[in-house]
């Protein structure tokens, strides 16, 4: 169903057969008569053309066949299966749209996502300093038209803090996460009157997942925020970069072939990659100095910026994947190649045929990272 149905007529075998016992689960109430005996039925999968139609043009012919066709979603009026459709037929979401959700609305547009330029920028600007890779953002333009949206960040902070006033435990955890990142060098304090390169602020909010065993509170940064319709967001000024993900089906099938399973992930992977100083001011954000007061006046506001690549920016997955691949390629050994083939974002899903090989894989891969 993920495949786009071609606009020209085409024959193919049945890939999915839905049992009659599920028929009423997918059929909706709308029904329209196309011609005597032939109907358009609304369903959860789109419009279905079903009913009786003659095999030939002989009105006296008794030869009939049943027809069941899944149409081309929103393009139903363009199909050539039948002669005409009333213009009042409402459109249903194209089936492709459900699969596009997997990429959170990011589509492959050659004008918007120039993968080659993003890769070229990465290769030309990547450095290694203080035992850490340092990257730059893949800008679409050398001088991006990026507004200083401090007012938007301030208003979002005020509403955020006001919402959390009645949840002091969440507010306290929120502050602990920011202070922990400050102590670890993930972020740094900055003066609002001093800048190094373009300056932009990223609004943020908390997502709480109590059922998780590790990170129960995660701070989400909104790099798609705009001050007004005509202005650009940070994400719109950056290339997404090529998708660095391996085929998940192949990865899981290889995983099942092993006698001994080995799984791992890179702790806070995005925050292990440094941002070069000239690239940091576009990742500024605001937080309160004394969260016990929960006062959001200028006197209680501290500005920070990221020293590492934050999760939530459109280019971050590419920068992470490209850095991991570059790092593993530098070792030129079989274990590095194995990890490279069996990694998905920051998760390693692999295995070996013996315990001895598993321990060696564990020791060597941990040493490399």
CSV table of C-alpha atoms in Angstrom, one decimal, residues 34 128 362:
chain,number,residue,atom,x,y,z
A,34,UNK,CA,-21.7,5.6,-10.9
A,128,UNK,CA,38.4,17.3,15.5
A,362,UNK,CA,31.7,-5.4,22.8
